[in-house]
Amino acid sequence: MIVLAAVAGAVCWWFVGHGDRGTQAPPVLPGSVATMPPIPADAFEMTVESVHDGDTLRAHVAAPNAIVGDLESTRVRLLGIDTPEISPQLECWGEEATAKLTSLVPPGSTIRVAADVEVHDRYGRTLLYVWTPDGRFVNGELVAEGDARVEVYSPNRSQEALLRSLEVAAADADAGQWGACG
């Protein structure tokens, strides 16, 4: 519990002081081996077409691969997180979460993505972790800033420990939805 508190405090400190990370290296959380993960070697590029809400977007690949086998528009669901809905009913912090994802990965931008174990959900969406070209882990930033909660579906658990530590820190700091939605 003490280590978790130290990790949570370190995450809060880091994001308060480094909200615009630019090309800086991902943070190392003191007292832990947890870091924001770098872009994996097997990640591939996609171009963002639109942002649907805080955890779903549409994008396409320039060349088919083992994960996305065609050039068509692909519905991408960010792995390990859940954000408040904007439809059919607007939930508290839904607009803010959508705006945050749009600011991180605006239409026309290039993103790097990687799958975990299970590639599609029951709705046919492609399940991916997302990074900006400068190495920012989008799924983690959304959780750390209180725009998303952790929602993990087995077997996709590779980033669970990090995301849960970021969620604890965001909740403790009343960041985003944690301070705005009761």
Coordinates of N, CA and C in Angstrom, one line a residue:
M1 N 0.8 -1.2 0.0 CA 0.0 0.0 0.0 C 0.9 1.3 0.0
I2 N 2.0 1.2 0.8 CA 2.9 2.4 0.8 C 3.5 2.6 -0.6
V3 N 3.9 1.6 -1.2 CA 4.5 1.7 -2.6 C 3.5 2.3 -3.5
L4 N 2.2 1.8 -3.5 CA 1.2 2.3 -4.3 C 1.0 3.8 -4.1
A5 N 1.0 4.2 -2.8 CA 0.8 5.6 -2.5 C 2.0 6.5 -3.1
A6 N 3.2 5.9 -3.0 CA 4.3 6.6 -3.5 C 4.3 6.7 -5.0
V7 N 3.8 5.6 -5.7 CA 3.7 5.6 -7.1 C 2.6 6.7 -7.5
A8 N 1.5 6.6 -6.8 CA 0.4 7.6 -7.2 C 0.9 9.0 -7.0
G9 N 1.6 9.3 -5.9 CA 2.1 10.7 -5.7 C 3.1 11.1 -6.8
A10 N 3.9 10.2 -7.2 CA 4.9 10.5 -8.2 C 4.2 10.7 -9.6
V11 N 3.2 10.0 -9.9 CA 2.5 10.2 -11.1 C 1.8 11.6 -11.1
C12 N 1.2 11.9 -10.0 CA 0.5 13.2 -9.9 C 1.6 14.3 -10.1
W13 N 2.7 14.2 -9.4 CA 3.7 15.3 -9.5 C 4.2 15.4 -10.9
W14 N 4.5 14.3 -11.5 CA 5.0 14.3 -12.9 C 4.1 14.9 -13.9
F15 N 2.8 14.6 -13.8 CA 1.8 15.2 -14.8 C 1.5 16.6 -14.5
V16 N 1.6 17.0 -13.2 CA 1.3 18.5 -13.0 C 2.5 19.3 -13.5
G17 N 3.7 18.8 -13.4 CA 4.9 19.5 -13.8 C 5.2 19.3 -15.3
H18 N 4.6 18.4 -16.0 CA 5.0 18.0 -17.3 C 3.7 17.8 -18.2
G19 N 2.7 18.6 -18.1 CA 1.5 18.4 -18.8 C 1.7 18.3 -20.3
D20 N 2.7 19.1 -20.8 CA 3.0 19.1 -22.2 C 4.4 18.4 -22.4
R21 N 4.3 17.1 -22.6 CA 5.6 16.4 -22.6 C 6.4 16.5 -23.8
G22 N 5.9 17.0 -24.9 CA 6.7 17.1 -26.1 C 7.4 15.8 -26.4
T23 N 8.7 15.9 -26.6 CA 9.5 14.7 -26.9 C 10.2 14.1 -25.7
Q24 N 9.9 14.5 -24.5 CA 10.6 14.0 -23.4 C 10.3 12.5 -23.2
A25 N 11.2 11.8 -22.5 CA 11.1 10.4 -22.3 C 9.9 10.2 -21.3
P26 N 9.3 9.0 -21.4 CA 8.2 8.7 -20.5 C 8.7 8.7 -19.1
P27 N 7.8 9.0 -18.1 CA 8.2 9.1 -16.7 C 8.5 7.7 -16.1
V28 N 9.5 7.7 -15.3 CA 9.8 6.5 -14.4 C 9.2 6.8 -13.1
L29 N 8.4 5.9 -12.6 CA 7.7 6.1 -11.3 C 8.6 5.7 -10.2
P30 N 9.1 6.6 -9.3 CA 10.0 6.2 -8.2 C 9.4 5.1 -7.4
G31 N 10.3 4.2 -7.0 CA 9.9 3.1 -6.1 C 9.2 2.0 -6.9
S32 N 9.2 2.0 -8.2 CA 8.5 1.1 -9.0 C 9.2 0.9 -10.3
V33 N 9.0 -0.2 -11.0 CA 9.5 -0.5 -12.3 C 8.5 0.0 -13.4
A34 N 7.4 0.5 -12.9 CA 6.3 0.9 -13.8 C 6.7 2.2 -14.5
T35 N 6.6 2.3 -15.8 CA 6.8 3.5 -16.6 C 5.7 3.6 -17.6
M36 N 5.5 4.8 -18.2 CA 4.6 4.9 -19.4 C 5.3 4.1 -20.4
P37 N 4.7 3.2 -21.1 CA 5.4 2.3 -22.0 C 5.8 3.0 -23.3
P38 N 7.0 2.7 -23.8 CA 7.4 3.3 -25.0 C 6.6 2.6 -26.2
I39 N 6.7 3.2 -27.3 CA 6.0 2.6 -28.5 C 6.7 1.2 -28.8
P40 N 5.9 0.2 -28.8 CA 6.5 -1.2 -29.0 C 7.0 -1.3 -30.4
A41 N 8.0 -2.2 -30.6 CA 8.6 -2.5 -31.9 C 7.6 -3.0 -32.9
D42 N 6.5 -3.7 -32.4 CA 5.5 -4.2 -33.3 C 4.4 -3.3 -33.6
A43 N 4.5 -2.1 -33.1 CA 3.4 -1.1 -33.4 C 3.4 -0.7 -34.9
F44 N 2.3 -0.3 -35.3 CA 2.2 0.2 -36.7 C 1.4 1.5 -36.8
E45 N 1.5 2.2 -37.9 CA 0.9 3.5 -38.1 C -0.5 3.4 -38.6
M46 N -1.3 4.3 -38.1 CA -2.6 4.5 -38.6 C -2.8 6.0 -38.7
T47 N -3.7 6.5 -39.6 CA -4.1 7.9 -39.7 C -5.5 8.0 -39.1
V48 N -5.6 9.0 -38.2 CA -6.9 9.2 -37.5 C -7.9 9.9 -38.5
E49 N -9.1 9.4 -38.7 CA -10.1 10.0 -39.5 C -11.1 10.8 -38.7
S50 N -11.5 10.3 -37.5 CA -12.4 11.0 -36.6 C -12.3 10.4 -35.2
V51 N -12.8 11.2 -34.3 CA -12.9 10.8 -32.9 C -14.4 10.7 -32.6
H52 N -14.8 9.5 -32.2 CA -16.2 9.3 -31.9 C -16.5 9.7 -30.5
D53 N -15.7 9.3 -29.5 CA -15.9 9.8 -28.1 C -14.5 9.6 -27.4
G54 N -14.5 9.6 -26.1 CA -13.2 9.6 -25.4 C -12.4 8.4 -25.5
D55 N -13.0 7.3 -25.9 CA -12.2 6.0 -26.0 C -12.4 5.3 -27.4
T56 N -13.0 5.9 -28.3 CA -13.2 5.3 -29.6 C -12.9 6.3 -30.8
L57 N -12.2 5.8 -31.8 CA -12.0 6.7 -32.9 C -12.0 5.8 -34.2
R58 N -12.0 6.5 -35.4 CA -11.9 5.8 -36.6 C -10.5 6.2 -37.2
A59 N -9.9 5.2 -37.8 CA -8.6 5.4 -38.5 C -8.4 4.4 -39.6
H60 N -7.3 4.6 -40.4 CA -7.0 3.6 -41.4 C -5.5 3.4 -41.5
V61 N -5.1 2.3 -42.0 CA -3.7 2.0 -42.2 C -3.3 2.3 -43.6
A62 N -2.0 2.6 -43.9 CA -1.5 2.8 -45.2 C -1.3 1.5 -45.9
A63 N -1.0 0.5 -45.2 CA -0.7 -0.8 -45.7 C -1.3 -1.9 -44.8
P64 N -2.1 -2.8 -45.3 CA -2.6 -3.9 -44.5 C -1.6 -4.7 -43.7
N65 N -1.9 -5.2 -42.6 CA -1.0 -6.0 -41.7 C -1.8 -7.1 -41.0
A66 N -1.2 -7.8 -40.1 CA -1.8 -8.9 -39.5 C -3.0 -8.5 -38.5
I67 N -3.0 -7.3 -38.1 CA -4.0 -6.8 -37.2 C -5.2 -6.1 -38.0
V68 N -4.8 -5.2 -38.9 CA -5.8 -4.6 -39.8 C -5.5 -5.0 -41.2
G69 N -6.4 -5.9 -41.7 CA -6.1 -6.5 -43.0 C -6.6 -5.8 -44.2
D70 N -7.1 -4.6 -44.1 CA -7.5 -3.8 -45.3 C -7.3 -2.4 -45.1
L71 N -7.6 -1.6 -46.1 CA -7.3 -0.2 -46.1 C -8.6 0.6 -45.7
E72 N -9.6 -0.1 -45.4 CA -10.9 0.5 -45.0 C -10.8 1.3 -43.7
S73 N -11.8 2.1 -43.4 CA -11.9 2.8 -42.1 C -12.1 1.8 -41.0
T74 N -11.3 1.9 -40.0 CA -11.4 0.9 -38.9 C -11.9 1.6 -37.6
R75 N -12.8 1.0 -36.9 CA -13.2 1.5 -35.6 C -12.2 1.0 -34.6
V76 N -11.6 1.9 -33.9 CA -10.6 1.6 -32.9 C -11.1 1.9 -31.5
R77 N -11.1 0.9 -30.6 CA -11.5 1.1 -29.2 C -10.2 1.0 -28.4
L78 N -9.9 2.1 -27.7 CA -8.7 2.1 -26.9 C -8.8 1.1 -25.7
L79 N -7.7 0.3 -25.6 CA -7.7 -0.8 -24.7 C -7.5 -0.3 -23.2
G80 N -8.1 -1.0 -22.3 CA -7.8 -0.8 -20.9 C -8.5 0.4 -20.3
I81 N -9.3 1.1 -21.0 CA -9.9 2.3 -20.5 C -11.4 2.4 -20.9
D82 N -12.1 3.2 -20.1 CA -13.5 3.5 -20.5 C -13.7 5.0 -20.1
T83 N -14.4 5.7 -21.0 CA -14.7 7.1 -20.7 C -16.2 7.3 -20.7
P84 N -16.7 8.4 -20.1 CA -18.1 8.6 -20.0 C -18.6 8.8 -21.5
E85 N -19.9 8.4 -21.6 CA -20.5 8.4 -23.0 C -21.0 9.8 -23.3
I86 N -21.0 10.0 -24.7 CA -21.6 11.3 -25.2 C -23.0 11.0 -25.9
S87 N -23.2 9.7 -26.2 CA -24.5 9.3 -26.7 C -24.8 7.9 -26.4
P88 N -26.0 7.5 -26.3 CA -27.2 8.2 -26.6 C -27.5 9.3 -25.5
Q89 N -27.0 9.2 -24.3 CA -27.2 10.3 -23.3 C -25.8 10.8 -22.9
L90 N -25.7 12.1 -22.8 CA -24.4 12.7 -22.4 C -24.2 12.5 -20.9
E91 N -23.1 11.8 -20.6 CA -22.7 11.6 -19.2 C -21.7 12.6 -18.7
C92 N -21.7 12.8 -17.4 CA -20.7 13.8 -16.8 C -19.3 13.4 -17.3
W93 N -18.7 14.4 -17.8 CA -17.3 14.4 -18.3 C -17.2 13.7 -19.7
G94 N -18.3 13.4 -20.4 CA -18.2 12.8 -21.7 C -17.6 13.8 -22.7
E95 N -18.1 15.0 -22.7 CA -17.6 16.0 -23.7 C -16.1 16.3 -23.5
E96 N -15.7 16.4 -22.2 CA -14.3 16.7 -21.9 C -13.4 15.6 -22.3
A97 N -13.8 14.3 -22.0 CA -13.0 13.2 -22.4 C -12.9 13.1 -23.9
T98 N -13.9 13.4 -24.7 CA -13.9 13.4 -26.1 C -13.0 14.5 -26.6
A99 N -13.1 15.7 -26.0 CA -12.2 16.8 -26.4 C -10.7 16.5 -26.1
K100 N -10.5 15.8 -25.0 CA -9.1 15.4 -24.7 C -8.5 14.5 -25.7
L101 N -9.3 13.4 -26.1 CA -8.8 12.5 -27.1 C -8.6 13.2 -28.4
T102 N -9.5 14.1 -28.8 CA -9.3 14.8 -30.0 C -8.1 15.7 -30.0
S103 N -7.8 16.3 -28.8 CA -6.6 17.1 -28.8 C -5.3 16.3 -28.9
L104 N -5.3 15.1 -28.3 CA -4.1 14.2 -28.4 C -3.9 13.6 -29.8
V105 N -5.1 13.2 -30.4 CA -5.0 12.5 -31.8 C -6.0 13.1 -32.7
P106 N -5.8 14.4 -33.2 CA -6.8 15.0 -34.0 C -6.9 14.3 -35.4
P107 N -8.1 14.5 -36.0 CA -8.3 13.9 -37.3 C -7.1 14.4 -38.3
G108 N -6.6 13.4 -39.0 CA -5.5 13.7 -39.9 C -4.1 13.4 -39.3
S109 N -4.1 13.2 -38.0 CA -2.8 12.9 -37.4 C -2.5 11.4 -37.5
T110 N -1.2 11.1 -37.4 CA -0.7 9.8 -37.5 C -0.5 9.3 -36.1
I111 N -0.9 8.1 -35.8 CA -0.8 7.5 -34.5 C 0.0 6.1 -34.7
R112 N 0.6 5.7 -33.6 CA 1.2 4.3 -33.6 C 0.3 3.5 -32.7
V113 N 0.0 2.3 -33.1 CA -0.9 1.5 -32.3 C -0.3 0.0 -32.2
A114 N -0.8 -0.6 -31.1 CA -0.4 -2.0 -30.9 C -1.5 -2.8 -30.2
A115 N -1.7 -4.0 -30.6 CA -2.7 -4.8 -30.0 C -2.2 -5.5 -28.7
D116 N -3.1 -6.2 -28.0 CA -2.7 -7.0 -26.9 C -2.9 -8.4 -27.3
V117 N -3.7 -9.2 -26.6 CA -4.0 -10.6 -26.9 C -5.2 -10.7 -27.8
E118 N -6.3 -10.1 -27.5 CA -7.5 -10.2 -28.2 C -7.7 -9.0 -29.1
V119 N -7.9 -9.1 -30.4 CA -7.8 -8.0 -31.3 C -9.2 -7.3 -31.5
H120 N -10.3 -8.0 -31.4 CA -11.6 -7.4 -31.6 C -12.5 -7.6 -30.4
D121 N -13.4 -6.7 -30.2 CA -14.4 -6.9 -29.2 C -15.7 -7.4 -29.8
R122 N -16.7 -7.6 -29.0 CA -18.0 -8.1 -29.5 C -18.7 -7.2 -30.4
Y123 N -18.3 -5.9 -30.5 CA -18.9 -5.0 -31.4 C -18.2 -4.8 -32.7
G124 N -17.1 -5.6 -32.9 CA -16.3 -5.6 -34.1 C -15.3 -4.5 -34.1
R125 N -15.1 -3.8 -33.0 CA -14.1 -2.8 -33.0 C -12.7 -3.4 -32.8
T126 N -11.7 -2.8 -33.3 CA -10.3 -3.2 -33.2 C -9.8 -2.6 -31.9
L127 N -9.3 -3.5 -31.0 CA -8.8 -3.1 -29.7 C -7.3 -2.8 -29.7
L128 N -6.9 -1.6 -29.4 CA -5.5 -1.1 -29.5 C -5.1 -0.2 -28.4
Y129 N -3.8 -0.3 -28.1 CA -3.1 0.8 -27.3 C -2.7 1.8 -28.3
V130 N -2.7 3.1 -28.0 CA -2.4 4.2 -28.9 C -1.3 5.1 -28.4
W131 N -0.4 5.5 -29.3 CA 0.7 6.4 -28.9 C 0.7 7.5 -30.0
T132 N 1.1 8.7 -29.5 CA 1.3 9.8 -30.5 C 2.6 9.6 -31.1
P133 N 2.9 10.3 -32.2 CA 4.2 10.1 -32.9 C 5.4 10.4 -32.0
D134 N 5.2 11.3 -31.0 CA 6.3 11.7 -30.1 C 6.4 10.8 -28.9
G135 N 5.6 9.7 -28.9 CA 5.8 8.7 -27.8 C 4.8 8.8 -26.7
R136 N 3.9 9.7 -26.7 CA 2.9 9.8 -25.6 C 1.9 8.6 -25.6
F137 N 1.8 7.9 -24.5 CA 0.9 6.8 -24.4 C -0.5 7.3 -24.1
V138 N -1.3 7.4 -25.1 CA -2.7 8.0 -25.0 C -3.6 7.4 -24.0
N139 N -3.6 6.1 -24.0 CA -4.5 5.4 -23.0 C -4.1 5.8 -21.6
G140 N -2.8 5.8 -21.3 CA -2.3 6.2 -20.0 C -2.6 7.7 -19.6
E141 N -2.4 8.5 -20.6 CA -2.6 10.0 -20.3 C -4.1 10.2 -20.0
L142 N -5.0 9.6 -20.7 CA -6.4 9.8 -20.5 C -6.8 9.3 -19.0
V143 N -6.2 8.3 -18.6 CA -6.5 7.8 -17.2 C -5.8 8.8 -16.2
A144 N -4.5 9.1 -16.4 CA -3.8 9.9 -15.5 C -4.4 11.3 -15.3
E145 N -5.1 11.8 -16.3 CA -5.7 13.2 -16.2 C -7.1 13.1 -15.8
G146 N -7.6 11.9 -15.5 CA -9.0 11.8 -15.0 C -10.1 11.8 -16.1
D147 N -9.6 11.6 -17.3 CA -10.6 11.6 -18.4 C -11.2 10.2 -18.7
A148 N -10.5 9.2 -18.1 CA -10.9 7.8 -18.3 C -10.7 7.0 -17.0
R149 N -11.5 6.0 -16.9 CA -11.3 5.0 -15.8 C -10.7 3.7 -16.5
V150 N -10.2 2.9 -15.6 CA -9.7 1.6 -16.1 C -10.8 0.6 -16.3
E151 N -10.8 0.0 -17.4 CA -11.7 -1.1 -17.7 C -11.0 -2.1 -18.5
V152 N -10.7 -3.2 -17.9 CA -9.9 -4.3 -18.5 C -10.7 -5.5 -18.7
Y153 N -10.6 -6.0 -19.9 CA -11.3 -7.3 -20.3 C -10.2 -8.3 -20.6
S154 N -10.2 -9.4 -19.8 CA -9.3 -10.5 -20.1 C -9.5 -11.0 -21.5
P155 N -8.4 -11.3 -22.2 CA -7.1 -11.5 -21.7 C -6.2 -10.3 -21.9
N156 N -6.8 -9.2 -22.3 CA -6.0 -7.9 -22.6 C -5.6 -7.2 -21.3
R157 N -4.5 -7.6 -20.7 CA -4.1 -7.1 -19.4 C -2.7 -6.6 -19.4
S158 N -2.0 -6.4 -20.5 CA -0.6 -6.1 -20.4 C -0.3 -4.7 -19.8
Q159 N -1.2 -3.8 -19.8 CA -1.0 -2.4 -19.2 C -1.8 -2.2 -18.0
E160 N -2.5 -3.3 -17.5 CA -3.4 -3.1 -16.4 C -2.7 -2.5 -15.1
A161 N -1.6 -3.0 -14.7 CA -1.0 -2.5 -13.5 C -0.7 -1.0 -13.6
L162 N -0.1 -0.6 -14.7 CA 0.2 0.9 -14.9 C -1.1 1.7 -14.9
L163 N -2.1 1.2 -15.7 CA -3.3 2.0 -15.7 C -4.0 2.1 -14.4
R164 N -4.0 1.1 -13.6 CA -4.6 1.1 -12.3 C -3.9 2.1 -11.4
S165 N -2.5 2.1 -11.4 CA -1.8 3.1 -10.6 C -2.1 4.5 -11.0
L166 N -2.2 4.7 -12.3 CA -2.6 6.1 -12.8 C -4.0 6.5 -12.4
E167 N -4.9 5.5 -12.3 CA -6.3 5.8 -11.9 C -6.3 6.2 -10.4
V168 N -5.6 5.5 -9.6 CA -5.5 5.8 -8.2 C -5.0 7.2 -8.0
A169 N -3.9 7.5 -8.7 CA -3.4 8.9 -8.6 C -4.4 10.0 -9.0
A170 N -5.0 9.7 -10.1 CA -6.0 10.7 -10.6 C -7.2 10.9 -9.7
A171 N -7.7 9.7 -9.1 CA -8.8 9.8 -8.2 C -8.4 10.5 -6.9
D172 N -7.2 10.2 -6.4 CA -6.7 10.9 -5.2 C -6.5 12.4 -5.4
A173 N -6.2 12.8 -6.6 CA -6.0 14.2 -6.9 C -7.3 14.9 -7.4
D174 N -8.4 14.2 -7.4 CA -9.7 14.7 -7.9 C -9.5 15.3 -9.3
A175 N -8.7 14.6 -10.1 CA -8.4 15.1 -11.5 C -9.6 14.7 -12.4
G176 N -9.9 15.6 -13.3 CA -10.9 15.4 -14.3 C -12.3 15.0 -13.7
Q177 N -12.8 13.8 -14.2 CA -14.1 13.4 -13.8 C -14.1 13.0 -12.3
W178 N -13.0 12.7 -11.7 CA -13.0 12.4 -10.3 C -13.4 13.6 -9.4
G179 N -13.1 14.8 -9.8 CA -13.4 15.9 -9.1 C -14.7 16.6 -9.5
A180 N -15.2 16.3 -10.7 CA -16.3 17.0 -11.3 C -17.6 16.2 -11.2
C181 N -17.5 14.8 -11.2 CA -18.7 14.0 -11.3 C -18.9 13.3 -10.0
G182 N -20.1 13.4 -9.4 CA -20.3 12.8 -8.1 C -20.8 11.5 -8.1

